[in-house]
Short mmCIF file of C-alpha atoms in Angstrom, two decimals:
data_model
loop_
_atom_site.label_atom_id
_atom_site.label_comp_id
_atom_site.label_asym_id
_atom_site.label_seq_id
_atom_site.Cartn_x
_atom_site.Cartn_y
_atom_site.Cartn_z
CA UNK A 4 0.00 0.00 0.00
CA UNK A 5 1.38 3.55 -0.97
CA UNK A 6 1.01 5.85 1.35
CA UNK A 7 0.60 9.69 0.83
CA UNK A 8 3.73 10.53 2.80
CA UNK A 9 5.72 8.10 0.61
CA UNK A 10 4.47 10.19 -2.46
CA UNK A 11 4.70 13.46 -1.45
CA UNK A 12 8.36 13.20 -0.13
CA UNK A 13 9.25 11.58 -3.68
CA UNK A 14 7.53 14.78 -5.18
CA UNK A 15 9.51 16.88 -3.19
CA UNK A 16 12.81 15.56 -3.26
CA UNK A 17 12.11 15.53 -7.60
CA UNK A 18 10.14 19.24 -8.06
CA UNK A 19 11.84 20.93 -4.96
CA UNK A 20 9.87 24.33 -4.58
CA UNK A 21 7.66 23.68 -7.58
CA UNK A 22 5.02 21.37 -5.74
CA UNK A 23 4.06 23.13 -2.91
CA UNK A 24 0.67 23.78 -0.60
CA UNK A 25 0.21 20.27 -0.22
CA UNK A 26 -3.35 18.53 1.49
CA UNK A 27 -4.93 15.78 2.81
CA UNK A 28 -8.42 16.34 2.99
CA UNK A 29 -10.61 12.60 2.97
CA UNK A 30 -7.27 10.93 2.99
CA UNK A 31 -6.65 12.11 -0.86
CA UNK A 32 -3.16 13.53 -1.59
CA UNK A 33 -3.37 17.15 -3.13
CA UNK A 34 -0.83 19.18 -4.06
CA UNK A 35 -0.62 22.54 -6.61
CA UNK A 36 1.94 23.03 -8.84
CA UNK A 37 2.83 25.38 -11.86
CA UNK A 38 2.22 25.82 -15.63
CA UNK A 39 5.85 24.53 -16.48
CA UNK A 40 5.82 21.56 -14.19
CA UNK A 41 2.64 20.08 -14.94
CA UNK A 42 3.76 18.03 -17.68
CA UNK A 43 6.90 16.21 -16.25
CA UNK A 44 5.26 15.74 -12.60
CA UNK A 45 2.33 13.61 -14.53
CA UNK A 46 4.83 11.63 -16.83
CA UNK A 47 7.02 11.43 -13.91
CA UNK A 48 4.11 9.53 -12.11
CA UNK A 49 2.95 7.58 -15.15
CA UNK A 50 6.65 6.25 -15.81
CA UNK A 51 7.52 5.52 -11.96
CA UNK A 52 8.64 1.71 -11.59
CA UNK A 53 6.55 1.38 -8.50
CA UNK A 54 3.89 3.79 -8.11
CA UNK A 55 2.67 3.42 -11.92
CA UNK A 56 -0.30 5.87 -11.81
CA UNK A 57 -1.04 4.92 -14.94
CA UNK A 58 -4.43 6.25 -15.19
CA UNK A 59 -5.37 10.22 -15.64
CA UNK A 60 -9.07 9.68 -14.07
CA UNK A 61 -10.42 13.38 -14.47
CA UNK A 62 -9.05 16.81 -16.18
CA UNK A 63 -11.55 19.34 -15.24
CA UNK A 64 -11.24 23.23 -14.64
CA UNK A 65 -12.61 25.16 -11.55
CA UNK A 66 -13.17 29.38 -11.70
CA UNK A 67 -12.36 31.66 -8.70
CA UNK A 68 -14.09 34.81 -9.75
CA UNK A 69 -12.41 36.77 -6.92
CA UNK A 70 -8.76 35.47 -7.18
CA UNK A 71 -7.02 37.90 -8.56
CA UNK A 72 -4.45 36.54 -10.98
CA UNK A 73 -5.33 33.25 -10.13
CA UNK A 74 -8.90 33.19 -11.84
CA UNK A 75 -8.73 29.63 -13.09
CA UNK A 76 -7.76 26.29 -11.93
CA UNK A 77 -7.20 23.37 -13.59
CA UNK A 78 -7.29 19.89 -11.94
CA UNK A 79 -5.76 16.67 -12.77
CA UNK A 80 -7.00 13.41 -10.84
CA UNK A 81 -4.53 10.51 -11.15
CA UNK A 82 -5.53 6.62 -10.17
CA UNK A 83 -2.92 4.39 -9.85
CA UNK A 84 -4.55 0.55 -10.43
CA UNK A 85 -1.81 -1.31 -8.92
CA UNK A 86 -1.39 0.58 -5.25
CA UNK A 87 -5.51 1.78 -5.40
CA UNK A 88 -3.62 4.85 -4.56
CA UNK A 89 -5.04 8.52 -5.99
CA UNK A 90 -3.32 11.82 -6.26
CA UNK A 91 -5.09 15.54 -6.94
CA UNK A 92 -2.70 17.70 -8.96
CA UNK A 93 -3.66 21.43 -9.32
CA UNK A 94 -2.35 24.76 -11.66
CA UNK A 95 -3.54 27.78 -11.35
CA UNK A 96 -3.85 30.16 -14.00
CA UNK A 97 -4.49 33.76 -14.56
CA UNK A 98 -7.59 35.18 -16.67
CA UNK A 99 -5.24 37.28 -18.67
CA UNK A 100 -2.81 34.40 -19.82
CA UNK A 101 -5.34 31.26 -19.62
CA UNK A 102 -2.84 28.79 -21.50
CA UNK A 103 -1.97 25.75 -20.02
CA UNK A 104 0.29 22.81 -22.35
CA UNK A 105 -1.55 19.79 -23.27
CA UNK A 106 -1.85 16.50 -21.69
CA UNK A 107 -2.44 14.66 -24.83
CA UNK A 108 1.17 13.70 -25.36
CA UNK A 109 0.98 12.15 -22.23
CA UNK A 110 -2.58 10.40 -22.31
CA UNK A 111 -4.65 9.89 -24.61
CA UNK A 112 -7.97 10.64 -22.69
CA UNK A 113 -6.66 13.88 -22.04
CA UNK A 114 -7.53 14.84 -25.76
CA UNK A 115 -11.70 15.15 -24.89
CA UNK A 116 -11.53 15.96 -21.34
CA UNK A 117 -9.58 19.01 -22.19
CA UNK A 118 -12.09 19.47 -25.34
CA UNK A 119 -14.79 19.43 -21.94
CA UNK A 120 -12.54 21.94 -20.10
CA UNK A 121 -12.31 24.40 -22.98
CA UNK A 122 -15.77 24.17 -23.77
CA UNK A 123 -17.19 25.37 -20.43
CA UNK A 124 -14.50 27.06 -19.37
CA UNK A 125 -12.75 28.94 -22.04
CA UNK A 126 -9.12 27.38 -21.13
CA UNK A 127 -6.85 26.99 -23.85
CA UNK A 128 -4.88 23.62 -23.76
CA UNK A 129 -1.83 25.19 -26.09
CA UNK A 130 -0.43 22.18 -28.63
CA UNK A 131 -3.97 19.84 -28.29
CA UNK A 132 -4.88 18.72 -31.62
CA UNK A 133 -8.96 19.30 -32.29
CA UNK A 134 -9.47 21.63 -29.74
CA UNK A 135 -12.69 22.60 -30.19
CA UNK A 136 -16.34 22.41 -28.31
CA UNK A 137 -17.66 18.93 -27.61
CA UNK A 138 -20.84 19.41 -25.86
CA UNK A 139 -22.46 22.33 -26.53
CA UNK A 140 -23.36 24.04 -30.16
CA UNK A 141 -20.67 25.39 -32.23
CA UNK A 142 -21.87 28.62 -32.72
CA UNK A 143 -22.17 29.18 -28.92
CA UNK A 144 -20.51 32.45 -28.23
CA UNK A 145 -19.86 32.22 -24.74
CA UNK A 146 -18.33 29.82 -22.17
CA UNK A 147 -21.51 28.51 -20.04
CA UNK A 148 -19.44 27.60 -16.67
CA UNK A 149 -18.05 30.53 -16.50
CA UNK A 150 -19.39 32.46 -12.57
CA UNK A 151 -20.41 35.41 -14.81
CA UNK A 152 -23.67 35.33 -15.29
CA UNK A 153 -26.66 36.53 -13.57
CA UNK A 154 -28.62 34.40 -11.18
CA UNK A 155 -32.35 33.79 -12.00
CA UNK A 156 -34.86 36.11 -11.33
CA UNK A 157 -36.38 34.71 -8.33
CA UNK A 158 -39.79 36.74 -8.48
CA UNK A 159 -40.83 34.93 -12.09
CA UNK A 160 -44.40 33.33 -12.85
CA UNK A 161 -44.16 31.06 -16.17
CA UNK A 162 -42.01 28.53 -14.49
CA UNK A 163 -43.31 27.58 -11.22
CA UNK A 164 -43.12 24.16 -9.64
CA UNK A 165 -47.21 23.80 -9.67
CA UNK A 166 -46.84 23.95 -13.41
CA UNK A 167 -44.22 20.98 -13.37
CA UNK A 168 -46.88 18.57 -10.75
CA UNK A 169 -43.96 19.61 -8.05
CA UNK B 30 -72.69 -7.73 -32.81
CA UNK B 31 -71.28 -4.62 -31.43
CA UNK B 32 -72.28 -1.67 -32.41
CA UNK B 33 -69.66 0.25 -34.57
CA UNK B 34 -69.33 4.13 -34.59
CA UNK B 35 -69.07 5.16 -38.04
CA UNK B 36 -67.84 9.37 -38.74
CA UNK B 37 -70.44 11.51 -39.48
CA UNK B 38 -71.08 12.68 -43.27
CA UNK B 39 -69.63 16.29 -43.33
CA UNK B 40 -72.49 19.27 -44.55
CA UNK B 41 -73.79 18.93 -47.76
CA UNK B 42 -77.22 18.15 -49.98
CA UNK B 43 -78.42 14.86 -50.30
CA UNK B 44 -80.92 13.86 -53.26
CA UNK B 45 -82.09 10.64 -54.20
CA UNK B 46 -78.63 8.94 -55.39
CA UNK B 47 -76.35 11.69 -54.82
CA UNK B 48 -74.63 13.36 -52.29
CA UNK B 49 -72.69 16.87 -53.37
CA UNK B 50 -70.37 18.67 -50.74
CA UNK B 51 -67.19 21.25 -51.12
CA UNK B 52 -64.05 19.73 -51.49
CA UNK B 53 -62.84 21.11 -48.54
CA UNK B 54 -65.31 19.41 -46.51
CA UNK B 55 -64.75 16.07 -48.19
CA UNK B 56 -60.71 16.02 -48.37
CA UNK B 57 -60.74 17.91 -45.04
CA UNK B 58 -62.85 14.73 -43.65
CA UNK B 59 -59.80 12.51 -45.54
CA UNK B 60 -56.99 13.77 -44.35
CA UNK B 61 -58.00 14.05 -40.77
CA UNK B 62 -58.91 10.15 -40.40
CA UNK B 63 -55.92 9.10 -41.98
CA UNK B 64 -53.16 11.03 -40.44
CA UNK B 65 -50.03 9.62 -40.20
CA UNK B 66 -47.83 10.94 -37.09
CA UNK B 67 -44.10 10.73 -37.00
CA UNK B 68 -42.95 10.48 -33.30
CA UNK B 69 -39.77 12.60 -32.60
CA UNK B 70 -39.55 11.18 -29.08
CA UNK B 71 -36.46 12.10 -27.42
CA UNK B 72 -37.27 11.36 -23.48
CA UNK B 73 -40.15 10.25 -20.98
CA UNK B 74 -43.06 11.91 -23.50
CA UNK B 75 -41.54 9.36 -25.67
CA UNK B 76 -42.24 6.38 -23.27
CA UNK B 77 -45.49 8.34 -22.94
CA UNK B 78 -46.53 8.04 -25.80
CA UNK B 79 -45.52 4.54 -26.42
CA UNK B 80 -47.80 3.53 -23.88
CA UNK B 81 -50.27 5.53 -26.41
CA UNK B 82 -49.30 3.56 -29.01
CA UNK B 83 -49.74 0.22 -27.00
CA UNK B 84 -53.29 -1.80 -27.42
CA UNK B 85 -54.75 0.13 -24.32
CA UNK B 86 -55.18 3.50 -25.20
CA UNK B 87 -54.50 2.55 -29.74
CA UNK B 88 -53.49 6.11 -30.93
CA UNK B 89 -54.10 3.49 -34.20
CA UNK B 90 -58.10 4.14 -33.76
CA UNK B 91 -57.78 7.66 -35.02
CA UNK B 92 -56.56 6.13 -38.94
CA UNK B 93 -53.04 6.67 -37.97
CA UNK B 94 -52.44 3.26 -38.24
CA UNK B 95 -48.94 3.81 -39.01
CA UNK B 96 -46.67 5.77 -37.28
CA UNK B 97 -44.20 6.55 -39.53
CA UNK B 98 -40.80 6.53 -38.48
CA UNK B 99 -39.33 8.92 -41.42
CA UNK B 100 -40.59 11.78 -42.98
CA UNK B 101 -42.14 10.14 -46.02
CA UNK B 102 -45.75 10.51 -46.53
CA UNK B 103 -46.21 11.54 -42.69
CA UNK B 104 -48.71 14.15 -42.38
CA UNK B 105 -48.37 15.28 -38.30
CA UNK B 106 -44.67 15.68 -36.61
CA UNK B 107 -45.33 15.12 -32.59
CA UNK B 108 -42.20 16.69 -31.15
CA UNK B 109 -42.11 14.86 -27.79
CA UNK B 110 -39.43 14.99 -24.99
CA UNK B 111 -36.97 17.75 -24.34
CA UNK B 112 -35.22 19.18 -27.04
CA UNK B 113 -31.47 20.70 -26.63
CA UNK B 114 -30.00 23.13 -28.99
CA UNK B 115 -27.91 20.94 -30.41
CA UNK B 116 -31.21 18.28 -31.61
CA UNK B 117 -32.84 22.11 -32.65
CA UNK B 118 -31.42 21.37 -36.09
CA UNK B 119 -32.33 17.84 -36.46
CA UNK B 120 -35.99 18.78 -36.01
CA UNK B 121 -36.25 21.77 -38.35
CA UNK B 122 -34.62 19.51 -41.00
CA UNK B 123 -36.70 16.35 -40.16
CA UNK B 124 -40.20 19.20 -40.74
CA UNK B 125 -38.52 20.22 -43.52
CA UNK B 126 -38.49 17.02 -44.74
CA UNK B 127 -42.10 16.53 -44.62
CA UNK B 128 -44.58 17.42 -47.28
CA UNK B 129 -47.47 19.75 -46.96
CA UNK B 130 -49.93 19.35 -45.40
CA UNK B 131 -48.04 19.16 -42.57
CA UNK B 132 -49.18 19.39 -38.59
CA UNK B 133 -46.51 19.88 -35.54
CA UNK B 134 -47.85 18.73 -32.01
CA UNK B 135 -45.38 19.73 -29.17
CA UNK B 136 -46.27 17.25 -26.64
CA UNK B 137 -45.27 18.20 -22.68
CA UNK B 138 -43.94 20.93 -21.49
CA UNK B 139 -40.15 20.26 -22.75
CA UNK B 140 -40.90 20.72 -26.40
CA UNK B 141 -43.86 23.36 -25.53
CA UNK B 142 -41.83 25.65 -23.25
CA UNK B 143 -38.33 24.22 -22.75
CA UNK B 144 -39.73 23.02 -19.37
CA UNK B 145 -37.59 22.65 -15.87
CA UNK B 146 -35.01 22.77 -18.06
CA UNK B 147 -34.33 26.52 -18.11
CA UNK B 148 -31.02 26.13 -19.10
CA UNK B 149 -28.11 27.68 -22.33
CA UNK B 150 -28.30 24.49 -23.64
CA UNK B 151 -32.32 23.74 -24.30
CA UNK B 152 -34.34 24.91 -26.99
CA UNK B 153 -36.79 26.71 -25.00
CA UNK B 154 -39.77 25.17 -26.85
CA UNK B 155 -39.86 24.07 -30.75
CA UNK B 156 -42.08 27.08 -31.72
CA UNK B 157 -38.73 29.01 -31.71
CA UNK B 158 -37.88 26.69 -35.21
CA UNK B 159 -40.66 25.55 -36.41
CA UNK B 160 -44.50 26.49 -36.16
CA UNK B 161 -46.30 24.29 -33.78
CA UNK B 162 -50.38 23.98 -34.24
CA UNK B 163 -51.52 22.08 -31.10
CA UNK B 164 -49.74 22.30 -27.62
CA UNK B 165 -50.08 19.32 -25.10
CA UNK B 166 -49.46 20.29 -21.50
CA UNK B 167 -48.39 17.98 -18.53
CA UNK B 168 -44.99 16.72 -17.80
CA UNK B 169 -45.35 14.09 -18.95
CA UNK B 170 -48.93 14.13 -20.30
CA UNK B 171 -51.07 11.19 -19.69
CA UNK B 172 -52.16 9.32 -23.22
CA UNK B 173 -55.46 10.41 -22.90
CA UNK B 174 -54.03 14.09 -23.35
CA UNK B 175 -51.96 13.00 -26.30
CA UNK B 176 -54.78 11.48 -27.61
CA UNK B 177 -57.00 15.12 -27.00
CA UNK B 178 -53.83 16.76 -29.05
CA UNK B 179 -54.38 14.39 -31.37
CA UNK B 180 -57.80 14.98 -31.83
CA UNK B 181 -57.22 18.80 -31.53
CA UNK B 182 -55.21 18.42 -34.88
CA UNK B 183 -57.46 16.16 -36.60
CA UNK B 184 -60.57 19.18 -36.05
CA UNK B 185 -57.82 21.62 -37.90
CA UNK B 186 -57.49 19.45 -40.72
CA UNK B 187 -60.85 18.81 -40.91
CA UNK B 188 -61.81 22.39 -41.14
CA UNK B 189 -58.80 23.79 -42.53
CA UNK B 190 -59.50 25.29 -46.04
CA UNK B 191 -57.88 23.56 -49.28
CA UNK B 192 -55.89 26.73 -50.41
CA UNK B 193 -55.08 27.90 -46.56
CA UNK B 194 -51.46 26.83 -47.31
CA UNK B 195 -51.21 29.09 -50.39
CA UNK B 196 -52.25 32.42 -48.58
CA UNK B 197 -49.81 35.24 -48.01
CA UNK B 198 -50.58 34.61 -43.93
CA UNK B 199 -49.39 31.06 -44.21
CA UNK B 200 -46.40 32.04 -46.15
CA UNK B 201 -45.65 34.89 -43.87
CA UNK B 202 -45.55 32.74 -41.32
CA UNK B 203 -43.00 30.08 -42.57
CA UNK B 204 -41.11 32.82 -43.52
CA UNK B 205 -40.86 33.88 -40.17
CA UNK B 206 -39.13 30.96 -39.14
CA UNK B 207 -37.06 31.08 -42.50
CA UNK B 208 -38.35 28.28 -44.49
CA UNK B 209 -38.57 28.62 -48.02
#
């Protein structure tokens, strides 16, 4: 069994200063890390004779209207099969400069998961292949995830719950 | 023997031998016994209106003994379920498809009104892409209210007048919604 401890040391004594604010929370490990580090800290995992997280689980993006320079956040979940052992990688990014390098060297899953990220995000994954919008319409115009838009307007009538049987 | 109900001759002069009505009476009378839906079920109205379909409630009473899967020959397009921006073009091309006369029933609230789903990425009810004759409330409706719809679009065709799809209104309309 891998333990967290084990992981993070191996992290540190490899990245030095660039993996820093690391947590625990429910037992998973989490750690942040920058834009130019990203890349080798995941391979480094994938290609590590005994922790082989081979798997990149999730790649989703998270927005933090109100920090500054840090808007955006993306997040990389990592499984590895063998130990049953997962790891939470974050990078945050600013608003202004919302490039990130690709995963899709790296793992092929990456390619529509960052597809995902862009689309309701706006994040731009520089060097993926088809990066384009998955989900939604082509034509849409904005990025839907985005904390930017108005709530509803609690006080309206043509969309009640009596209408719906609720 | 049980009795069988048999439709009611539409208004015109009988003689001995010979009955004489309009044509729109008589074709109206046609058309609105034999119309042919094609389901565009996309969620729970769909199961809905399956269980119309089924031997209970025999949506196949009203002459439209074949639902018809494709737009060939179908006379009435039942939008039914919710429909996201991204199906939006599939339905205007599957209407497009159809001939005239043509009838659009948005069944449930979904493909009436975009429904509890008052979200970017539904189609906040078909009439936004194509024009929709009868409306069918509930969510989901029961089959007896798909059946009223039903029934609500066969007294427009009967009644409808032979060159209503040639006037300026009608045109005026579709062009409203771009078609042609």
């Amino acid at each position: 069994m891998l333990s967290n401890q084990e992981v993070a040391e191996a992290l540190l004594e490899k990245f030095g200063d660039q993996v820093f604010d690391f947590e625990e929370p429910y037992g998973l490990l989490t750690l942040s890390t920058t834009r130019e580090e990203i890349l080798p800290i995941l391979e480094y995992l994938r290609d590590h004779k005994t922790y082989q997280v081979i798997f990149l689980t999730d790649l989703t993006g998270v927005q933090y209207p109100d920090n500054t320079g840090k808007e955006f956040m993306v997040v990389y979940h990592m499984h590895s099969f063998v130990h049953n052992f997962r790891i939470r990688i974050k990078v945050s990014i600013s608003e202004a400069d919302i490039h990130i390098p690709t995963a899709t060297g790296l793992f092929a899953c990456a390619n529509w998961m960052e597809r995902e990220t862009y689309d309701f995000f706006g994040i731009l994954f520089d060097g993926h292949p088809n990066l384009t919008r998955i989900l939604n319409i082509e034509e849409m115009d904005y990025f839907p995830m985005r904390k930017e838009y108005p709530l509803e307007d609690a006080t309206r009538e043509d969309k009640i719950d009596a209408l719906f049987g609720r | 023997m049980k009795e069988v109900t048999i439709v009611e001759a539409p208004q015109g002069h009988s003689g001995s031998g010979f009955f004489a009505t309009s044509f729109d009476e008589a074709i109206g009378l046609a058309r609105s016994y034999s119309l042919w839906p094609l389901p565009f079920a996309t969620s729970c109205c769909g199961i809905e209106f399956m269980a119309t379909m089924g031997a209970h409630y025999d949506i196949s009473r009203f002459g439209s003994e074949r639902p018809s899967f494709s737009p060939r020959q179908a006379d009435l397009l039942m939008v039914m379920g919710t429909i996201a921006k991204k199906m939006a073009p599939v339905v205007k091309q599957v209407y497009l498809q159809m001939a005239e006369p043509r009838w659009v029933m948005a069944v449930g609230a979904c493909a009436s009104s975009g429904g509890i789903f008052d979200t970017y990425s539904v189609l906040q009810g078909i009439d936004r892409i194509i024009p929709v004759d009868v409306y069918v409330p509930g969510c989901p409706p029961r089959p007896e209210q798909i059946i009223d719809g039903l029934m609500q679009i066969q007294y427009l065709a009967q009644n409808e007048k032979l060159r209503r799809r040639n006037t300026d209104e009608y045109q005026e309309l579709l062009a409203s919604y771009n078609i042609q």
